[in-house]
Amino acid sequence: MYRNDGFRELERQECLRLLAKVPVGRIVHTRQALPAVLPVNFCLDADGAVLLRTAATSELVRAIDGAVVAFEADEVDAATHSGWSVVVTGTATVVTDPDEHERLARTGPRSWAPSPREVFVRIDPELVTGRELVGGRSIYGLDLSS
């Protein structure tokens, strides 16, 4: 992400392990030629792909199907000045295979705003990056709590 900024860089597998612990992230995409960020609930597939479930007619589906997007999730503890952030960058595609859709209907994420006709969106993890700050201390040993 940003080298030499005092945060510890996370390896891909550690990033995916952390992502699996939280239920909400943010999808970053382009809307009318401008950056747009939308909070969404999600889950990870066995291969590390980010899975979303949303209304088939949503603006989000039209905006991201076939596009390269970023997905970010984090966990922050303001009291201890610690936390992590993970970003997955990859192509988002609507799942069209009937067998795959059926599998995800059983095992995939549940929409927090259900719709009569829903689709699954898969973000293939082409680039996975993350960083962590532990206990208010940077990798330089500086105490950041004061």
CSV table of N, CA, C and O in Angstrom, one decimal, residues 44-136:
chain,number,residue,atom,x,y,z
A,44,LEU,N,-16.7,-14.1,2.2
A,44,LEU,CA,-15.7,-14.6,1.3
A,44,LEU,C,-16.0,-16.0,0.8
A,44,LEU,O,-16.5,-16.8,1.5
A,45,ASP,N,-15.7,-16.3,-0.5
A,45,ASP,CA,-15.9,-17.6,-1.0
A,45,ASP,C,-14.6,-18.4,-0.7
A,45,ASP,O,-13.6,-17.8,-0.2
A,46,ALA,N,-14.6,-19.7,-0.9
A,46,ALA,CA,-13.5,-20.5,-0.6
A,46,ALA,C,-12.2,-20.1,-1.2
A,46,ALA,O,-11.1,-20.3,-0.7
A,47,ASP,N,-12.2,-19.5,-2.4
A,47,ASP,CA,-11.0,-19.1,-3.1
A,47,ASP,C,-10.6,-17.6,-2.8
A,47,ASP,O,-9.7,-17.1,-3.4
A,48,GLY,N,-11.3,-17.0,-1.8
A,48,GLY,CA,-10.9,-15.7,-1.4
A,48,GLY,C,-11.7,-14.6,-2.1
A,48,GLY,O,-11.5,-13.4,-1.8
A,49,ALA,N,-12.6,-15.0,-3.1
A,49,ALA,CA,-13.4,-13.9,-3.8
A,49,ALA,C,-14.4,-13.3,-2.8
A,49,ALA,O,-14.9,-14.0,-1.9
A,50,VAL,N,-14.6,-12.0,-3.0
A,50,VAL,CA,-15.6,-11.3,-2.2
A,50,VAL,C,-16.9,-11.5,-2.8
A,50,VAL,O,-17.1,-11.3,-4.0
A,51,LEU,N,-17.9,-11.9,-2.0
A,51,LEU,CA,-19.3,-12.1,-2.5
A,51,LEU,C,-20.3,-11.1,-1.9
A,51,LEU,O,-20.3,-10.9,-0.7
A,52,LEU,N,-21.1,-10.5,-2.8
A,52,LEU,CA,-22.1,-9.6,-2.4
A,52,LEU,C,-23.4,-10.1,-2.9
A,52,LEU,O,-23.5,-10.8,-3.9
A,53,ARG,N,-24.5,-9.8,-2.2
A,53,ARG,CA,-25.9,-10.2,-2.7
A,53,ARG,C,-26.7,-8.9,-2.7
A,53,ARG,O,-26.8,-8.2,-1.7
A,54,THR,N,-27.3,-8.6,-3.8
A,54,THR,CA,-28.1,-7.4,-4.0
A,54,THR,C,-29.2,-7.5,-4.9
A,54,THR,O,-29.3,-8.5,-5.6
A,55,ALA,N,-30.0,-6.5,-5.0
A,55,ALA,CA,-31.2,-6.5,-5.9
A,55,ALA,C,-30.7,-6.6,-7.4
A,55,ALA,O,-29.8,-5.9,-7.8
A,56,ALA,N,-31.3,-7.4,-8.2
A,56,ALA,CA,-30.9,-7.6,-9.6
A,56,ALA,C,-31.0,-6.3,-10.4
A,56,ALA,O,-30.3,-6.0,-11.3
A,57,THR,N,-31.9,-5.4,-9.9
A,57,THR,CA,-32.1,-4.1,-10.7
A,57,THR,C,-31.4,-2.9,-10.0
A,57,THR,O,-31.7,-1.8,-10.4
A,58,SER,N,-30.5,-3.2,-9.1
A,58,SER,CA,-29.9,-2.1,-8.4
A,58,SER,C,-28.9,-1.3,-9.3
A,58,SER,O,-28.3,-1.9,-10.3
A,59,GLU,N,-28.7,-0.1,-9.0
A,59,GLU,CA,-27.7,0.8,-9.7
A,59,GLU,C,-26.3,0.2,-9.5
A,59,GLU,O,-25.5,0.3,-10.4
A,60,LEU,N,-26.1,-0.4,-8.4
A,60,LEU,CA,-24.8,-0.9,-8.1
A,60,LEU,C,-24.4,-2.0,-9.1
A,60,LEU,O,-23.3,-2.1,-9.6
A,61,VAL,N,-25.4,-2.9,-9.4
A,61,VAL,CA,-25.1,-4.0,-10.3
A,61,VAL,C,-24.8,-3.4,-11.7
A,61,VAL,O,-23.8,-3.9,-12.3
A,62,ARG,N,-25.5,-2.5,-12.1
A,62,ARG,CA,-25.2,-1.9,-13.4
A,62,ARG,C,-23.9,-1.2,-13.5
A,62,ARG,O,-23.2,-1.2,-14.5
A,63,ALA,N,-23.5,-0.6,-12.3
A,63,ALA,CA,-22.2,0.2,-12.3
A,63,ALA,C,-21.0,-0.7,-12.2
A,63,ALA,O,-19.9,-0.4,-12.7
A,64,ILE,N,-21.1,-1.9,-11.6
A,64,ILE,CA,-19.9,-2.7,-11.4
A,64,ILE,C,-19.8,-4.0,-12.2
A,64,ILE,O,-18.7,-4.5,-12.3
A,65,ASP,N,-20.8,-4.5,-12.8
A,65,ASP,CA,-20.7,-5.7,-13.5
A,65,ASP,C,-19.7,-5.6,-14.7
A,65,ASP,O,-19.8,-4.7,-15.6
A,66,GLY,N,-18.6,-6.3,-14.6
A,66,GLY,CA,-17.6,-6.3,-15.6
A,66,GLY,C,-16.5,-5.2,-15.3
A,66,GLY,O,-15.5,-5.1,-16.1
A,67,ALA,N,-16.6,-4.5,-14.3
A,67,ALA,CA,-15.7,-3.4,-14.0
A,67,ALA,C,-14.7,-3.8,-12.9
A,67,ALA,O,-14.9,-4.6,-12.1
A,68,VAL,N,-13.5,-3.1,-13.0
A,68,VAL,CA,-12.5,-3.3,-11.9
A,68,VAL,C,-13.0,-2.4,-10.8
A,68,VAL,O,-13.3,-1.2,-10.9
A,69,VAL,N,-13.1,-3.0,-9.6
A,69,VAL,CA,-13.5,-2.3,-8.4
A,69,VAL,C,-12.5,-2.5,-7.2
A,69,VAL,O,-11.6,-3.4,-7.3
A,70,ALA,N,-12.6,-1.8,-6.2
A,70,ALA,CA,-11.9,-2.0,-5.0
A,70,ALA,C,-12.9,-2.3,-3.9
A,70,ALA,O,-14.0,-1.8,-3.9
A,71,PHE,N,-12.5,-3.2,-3.0
A,71,PHE,CA,-13.4,-3.5,-1.8
A,71,PHE,C,-12.5,-3.4,-0.6
A,71,PHE,O,-11.4,-3.9,-0.5
A,72,GLU,N,-13.0,-2.6,0.4
A,72,GLU,CA,-12.2,-2.4,1.6
A,72,GLU,C,-13.0,-2.8,2.8
A,72,GLU,O,-14.2,-2.5,2.9
A,73,ALA,N,-12.3,-3.4,3.8
A,73,ALA,CA,-12.9,-3.6,5.1
A,73,ALA,C,-11.9,-3.4,6.1
A,73,ALA,O,-10.7,-3.5,5.9
A,74,ASP,N,-12.3,-3.1,7.4
A,74,ASP,CA,-11.3,-2.8,8.4
A,74,ASP,C,-11.9,-3.1,9.8
A,74,ASP,O,-13.1,-3.4,9.9
A,75,GLU,N,-11.1,-3.0,10.7
A,75,GLU,CA,-11.5,-3.1,12.1
A,75,GLU,C,-10.6,-2.2,12.9
A,75,GLU,O,-9.3,-2.3,12.8
A,76,VAL,N,-11.1,-1.3,13.6
A,76,VAL,CA,-10.4,-0.2,14.3
A,76,VAL,C,-10.8,-0.1,15.8
A,76,VAL,O,-12.0,-0.2,16.1
A,77,ASP,N,-9.8,0.0,16.6
A,77,ASP,CA,-10.1,0.2,18.1
A,77,ASP,C,-9.5,1.6,18.4
A,77,ASP,O,-8.3,1.7,18.6
A,78,ALA,N,-10.3,2.6,18.5
A,78,ALA,CA,-9.9,4.0,18.7
A,78,ALA,C,-9.2,4.1,20.1
A,78,ALA,O,-8.3,4.9,20.3
A,79,ALA,N,-9.7,3.3,21.1
A,79,ALA,CA,-9.2,3.4,22.4
A,79,ALA,C,-7.7,2.9,22.5
A,79,ALA,O,-6.9,3.5,23.3
A,80,THR,N,-7.4,1.9,21.8
A,80,THR,CA,-6.0,1.4,21.8
A,80,THR,C,-5.2,1.8,20.7
A,80,THR,O,-4.0,1.4,20.6
A,81,HIS,N,-5.7,2.6,19.8
A,81,HIS,CA,-5.0,3.1,18.6
A,81,HIS,C,-4.5,1.9,17.8
A,81,HIS,O,-3.3,1.9,17.4
A,82,SER,N,-5.3,0.9,17.6
A,82,SER,CA,-4.9,-0.2,16.8
A,82,SER,C,-6.0,-0.6,15.8
A,82,SER,O,-7.1,-0.2,15.9
A,83,GLY,N,-5.6,-1.4,14.8
A,83,GLY,CA,-6.5,-1.9,13.9
A,83,GLY,C,-5.9,-2.3,12.6
A,83,GLY,O,-4.6,-2.3,12.5
A,84,TRP,N,-6.7,-2.7,11.6
A,84,TRP,CA,-6.2,-3.1,10.3
A,84,TRP,C,-7.1,-2.7,9.2
A,84,TRP,O,-8.3,-2.4,9.5
A,85,SER,N,-6.6,-2.7,8.0
A,85,SER,CA,-7.4,-2.4,6.8
A,85,SER,C,-7.0,-3.3,5.7
A,85,SER,O,-5.7,-3.4,5.5
A,86,VAL,N,-7.9,-3.8,5.0
A,86,VAL,CA,-7.6,-4.7,3.8
A,86,VAL,C,-8.3,-4.2,2.6
A,86,VAL,O,-9.5,-3.8,2.7
A,87,VAL,N,-7.6,-4.2,1.5
A,87,VAL,CA,-8.2,-3.8,0.2
A,87,VAL,C,-8.1,-4.9,-0.8
A,87,VAL,O,-7.0,-5.4,-1.0
A,88,VAL,N,-9.2,-5.3,-1.4
A,88,VAL,CA,-9.2,-6.3,-2.5
A,88,VAL,C,-9.5,-5.5,-3.8
A,88,VAL,O,-10.5,-4.8,-3.8
A,89,THR,N,-8.7,-5.7,-4.8
A,89,THR,CA,-9.0,-5.1,-6.1
A,89,THR,C,-9.1,-6.2,-7.1
A,89,THR,O,-8.3,-7.1,-7.1
A,90,GLY,N,-10.2,-6.1,-7.9
A,90,GLY,CA,-10.4,-7.1,-8.9
A,90,GLY,C,-11.6,-6.8,-9.7
A,90,GLY,O,-12.3,-5.8,-9.5
A,91,THR,N,-11.9,-7.6,-10.7
A,91,THR,CA,-13.1,-7.5,-11.5
A,91,THR,C,-14.3,-8.0,-10.9
A,91,THR,O,-14.3,-9.1,-10.3
A,92,ALA,N,-15.4,-7.2,-10.9
A,92,ALA,CA,-16.7,-7.6,-10.3
A,92,ALA,C,-17.5,-8.2,-11.4
A,92,ALA,O,-17.6,-7.6,-12.5
A,93,THR,N,-18.2,-9.3,-11.2
A,93,THR,CA,-19.1,-9.9,-12.2
A,93,THR,C,-20.3,-10.5,-11.5
A,93,THR,O,-20.2,-11.0,-10.4
A,94,VAL,N,-21.4,-10.3,-12.2
A,94,VAL,CA,-22.6,-10.9,-11.7
A,94,VAL,C,-22.6,-12.4,-12.0
A,94,VAL,O,-22.2,-12.8,-13.1
A,95,VAL,N,-22.9,-13.2,-11.0
A,95,VAL,CA,-22.9,-14.7,-11.2
A,95,VAL,C,-24.1,-15.1,-12.0
A,95,VAL,O,-25.3,-14.8,-11.6
A,96,THR,N,-23.9,-15.7,-13.2
A,96,THR,CA,-25.0,-16.0,-14.1
A,96,THR,C,-25.2,-17.5,-14.2
A,96,THR,O,-26.2,-18.0,-14.6
A,97,ASP,N,-24.2,-18.3,-13.8
A,97,ASP,CA,-24.3,-19.8,-13.8
A,97,ASP,C,-25.4,-20.2,-12.8
A,97,ASP,O,-25.3,-20.0,-11.6
A,98,PRO,N,-26.4,-21.0,-13.3
A,98,PRO,CA,-27.5,-21.4,-12.4
A,98,PRO,C,-27.0,-22.3,-11.2
A,98,PRO,O,-27.5,-22.1,-10.1
A,99,ASP,N,-26.1,-23.2,-11.5
A,99,ASP,CA,-25.6,-24.0,-10.4
A,99,ASP,C,-24.8,-23.2,-9.3
A,99,ASP,O,-25.0,-23.4,-8.1
A,100,GLU,N,-24.0,-22.3,-9.8
A,100,GLU,CA,-23.3,-21.4,-8.9
A,100,GLU,C,-24.2,-20.5,-8.1
A,100,GLU,O,-24.1,-20.3,-6.9
A,101,HIS,N,-25.3,-20.0,-8.8
A,101,HIS,CA,-26.2,-19.2,-8.1
A,101,HIS,C,-27.0,-20.0,-7.0
A,101,HIS,O,-27.1,-19.5,-5.9
A,102,GLU,N,-27.3,-21.2,-7.3
A,102,GLU,CA,-28.0,-22.1,-6.3
A,102,GLU,C,-27.0,-22.4,-5.1
A,102,GLU,O,-27.5,-22.3,-4.0
A,103,ARG,N,-25.8,-22.6,-5.4
A,103,ARG,CA,-24.8,-22.9,-4.3
A,103,ARG,C,-24.7,-21.6,-3.4
A,103,ARG,O,-24.7,-21.7,-2.2
A,104,LEU,N,-24.6,-20.5,-4.0
A,104,LEU,CA,-24.4,-19.2,-3.3
A,104,LEU,C,-25.7,-18.9,-2.5
A,104,LEU,O,-25.7,-18.3,-1.4
A,105,ALA,N,-26.9,-19.3,-3.0
A,105,ALA,CA,-28.1,-19.1,-2.3
A,105,ALA,C,-28.1,-19.8,-1.0
A,105,ALA,O,-28.7,-19.4,0.0
A,106,ARG,N,-27.4,-21.0,-1.0
A,106,ARG,CA,-27.3,-21.8,0.3
A,106,ARG,C,-26.2,-21.3,1.2
A,106,ARG,O,-26.3,-21.3,2.4
A,107,THR,N,-25.0,-20.9,0.6
A,107,THR,CA,-23.8,-20.7,1.4
A,107,THR,C,-23.3,-19.2,1.4
A,107,THR,O,-22.5,-18.9,2.2
A,108,GLY,N,-23.9,-18.4,0.5
A,108,GLY,CA,-23.3,-17.1,0.3
A,108,GLY,C,-23.9,-16.1,1.3
A,108,GLY,O,-24.6,-16.5,2.2
A,109,PRO,N,-23.6,-14.8,1.1
A,109,PRO,CA,-24.1,-13.8,2.0
A,109,PRO,C,-25.6,-13.6,1.9
A,109,PRO,O,-26.2,-13.9,0.9
A,110,ARG,N,-26.2,-13.2,3.0
A,110,ARG,CA,-27.7,-12.9,3.1
A,110,ARG,C,-27.8,-11.4,3.0
A,110,ARG,O,-27.0,-10.7,3.7
A,111,SER,N,-28.6,-10.9,2.1
A,111,SER,CA,-28.8,-9.4,2.0
A,111,SER,C,-29.4,-8.9,3.2
A,111,SER,O,-30.4,-9.4,3.8
A,112,TRP,N,-28.9,-7.7,3.7
A,112,TRP,CA,-29.5,-7.0,4.8
A,112,TRP,C,-30.7,-6.2,4.4
A,112,TRP,O,-31.5,-5.7,5.2
A,113,ALA,N,-30.9,-6.0,3.1
A,113,ALA,CA,-32.0,-5.3,2.5
A,113,ALA,C,-32.6,-6.2,1.4
A,113,ALA,O,-32.4,-6.0,0.2
A,114,PRO,N,-33.3,-7.3,1.8
A,114,PRO,CA,-33.8,-8.3,0.8
A,114,PRO,C,-34.6,-7.7,-0.3
A,114,PRO,O,-35.3,-6.7,-0.1
A,115,SER,N,-34.5,-8.3,-1.5
A,115,SER,CA,-35.3,-7.9,-2.6
A,115,SER,C,-35.9,-9.1,-3.3
A,115,SER,O,-35.4,-10.2,-3.1
A,116,PRO,N,-37.1,-9.0,-4.0
A,116,PRO,CA,-37.7,-10.1,-4.6
A,116,PRO,C,-36.8,-10.9,-5.5
A,116,PRO,O,-36.9,-12.1,-5.7
A,117,ARG,N,-36.0,-10.2,-6.3
A,117,ARG,CA,-35.1,-10.8,-7.2
A,117,ARG,C,-33.6,-10.3,-7.0
A,117,ARG,O,-33.3,-9.2,-7.1
A,118,GLU,N,-32.8,-11.2,-6.5
A,118,GLU,CA,-31.5,-10.9,-6.1
A,118,GLU,C,-30.4,-11.6,-6.9
A,118,GLU,O,-30.7,-12.7,-7.5
A,119,VAL,N,-29.3,-11.0,-7.0
A,119,VAL,CA,-28.1,-11.6,-7.7
A,119,VAL,C,-26.9,-11.6,-6.8
A,119,VAL,O,-26.9,-10.8,-5.8
A,120,PHE,N,-26.0,-12.4,-7.1
A,120,PHE,CA,-24.7,-12.4,-6.4
A,120,PHE,C,-23.7,-11.8,-7.3
A,120,PHE,O,-23.6,-12.0,-8.5
A,121,VAL,N,-22.8,-11.0,-6.7
A,121,VAL,CA,-21.7,-10.3,-7.4
A,121,VAL,C,-20.4,-10.9,-6.8
A,121,VAL,O,-20.3,-11.0,-5.6
A,122,ARG,N,-19.5,-11.3,-7.6
A,122,ARG,CA,-18.3,-11.9,-7.2
A,122,ARG,C,-17.2,-10.9,-7.6
A,122,ARG,O,-17.1,-10.4,-8.8
A,123,ILE,N,-16.3,-10.6,-6.7
A,123,ILE,CA,-15.1,-9.8,-6.9
A,123,ILE,C,-13.9,-10.7,-6.8
A,123,ILE,O,-13.6,-11.2,-5.7
A,124,ASP,N,-13.3,-11.0,-8.0
A,124,ASP,CA,-12.1,-11.9,-8.0
A,124,ASP,C,-10.9,-11.1,-7.4
A,124,ASP,O,-10.6,-10.0,-7.9
A,125,PRO,N,-10.2,-11.7,-6.4
A,125,PRO,CA,-9.2,-11.0,-5.7
A,125,PRO,C,-7.9,-11.0,-6.5
A,125,PRO,O,-6.9,-11.8,-6.2
A,126,GLU,N,-7.7,-10.1,-7.5
A,126,GLU,CA,-6.5,-10.0,-8.3
A,126,GLU,C,-5.4,-9.4,-7.4
A,126,GLU,O,-4.2,-9.8,-7.6
A,127,LEU,N,-5.7,-8.4,-6.6
A,127,LEU,CA,-4.7,-7.8,-5.8
A,127,LEU,C,-5.3,-7.7,-4.4
A,127,LEU,O,-6.4,-7.1,-4.2
A,128,VAL,N,-4.6,-8.2,-3.4
A,128,VAL,CA,-5.0,-8.1,-2.0
A,128,VAL,C,-3.9,-7.5,-1.1
A,128,VAL,O,-2.8,-8.0,-1.1
A,129,THR,N,-4.2,-6.4,-0.5
A,129,THR,CA,-3.2,-5.7,0.3
A,129,THR,C,-3.8,-5.3,1.6
A,129,THR,O,-5.1,-5.2,1.8
A,130,GLY,N,-3.0,-5.2,2.6
A,130,GLY,CA,-3.5,-4.8,3.9
A,130,GLY,C,-2.4,-4.2,4.8
A,130,GLY,O,-1.2,-4.4,4.5
A,131,ARG,N,-2.8,-3.5,5.8
A,131,ARG,CA,-1.8,-3.0,6.8
A,131,ARG,C,-2.4,-3.0,8.2
A,131,ARG,O,-3.7,-3.0,8.3
A,132,GLU,N,-1.6,-2.9,9.2
A,132,GLU,CA,-2.0,-3.0,10.5
A,132,GLU,C,-1.2,-2.1,11.4
A,132,GLU,O,0.0,-1.9,11.2
A,133,LEU,N,-1.9,-1.5,12.4
A,133,LEU,CA,-1.2,-0.8,13.5
A,133,LEU,C,-1.6,-1.5,14.8
A,133,LEU,O,-2.8,-1.7,15.0
A,134,VAL,N,-0.6,-1.8,15.6
A,134,VAL,CA,-0.9,-2.6,16.8
A,134,VAL,C,-0.6,-1.7,18.0
A,134,VAL,O,0.5,-1.2,18.2
A,135,GLY,N,-1.6,-1.5,18.9
A,135,GLY,CA,-1.4,-0.9,20.2
A,135,GLY,C,-0.8,0.5,20.1
A,135,GLY,O,-0.1,0.9,21.0
A,136,GLY,N,-1.1,1.2,19.0
A,136,GLY,CA,-0.6,2.6,18.9
A,136,GLY,C,0.9,2.7,18.7
A,136,GLY,O,1.5,3.7,18.9
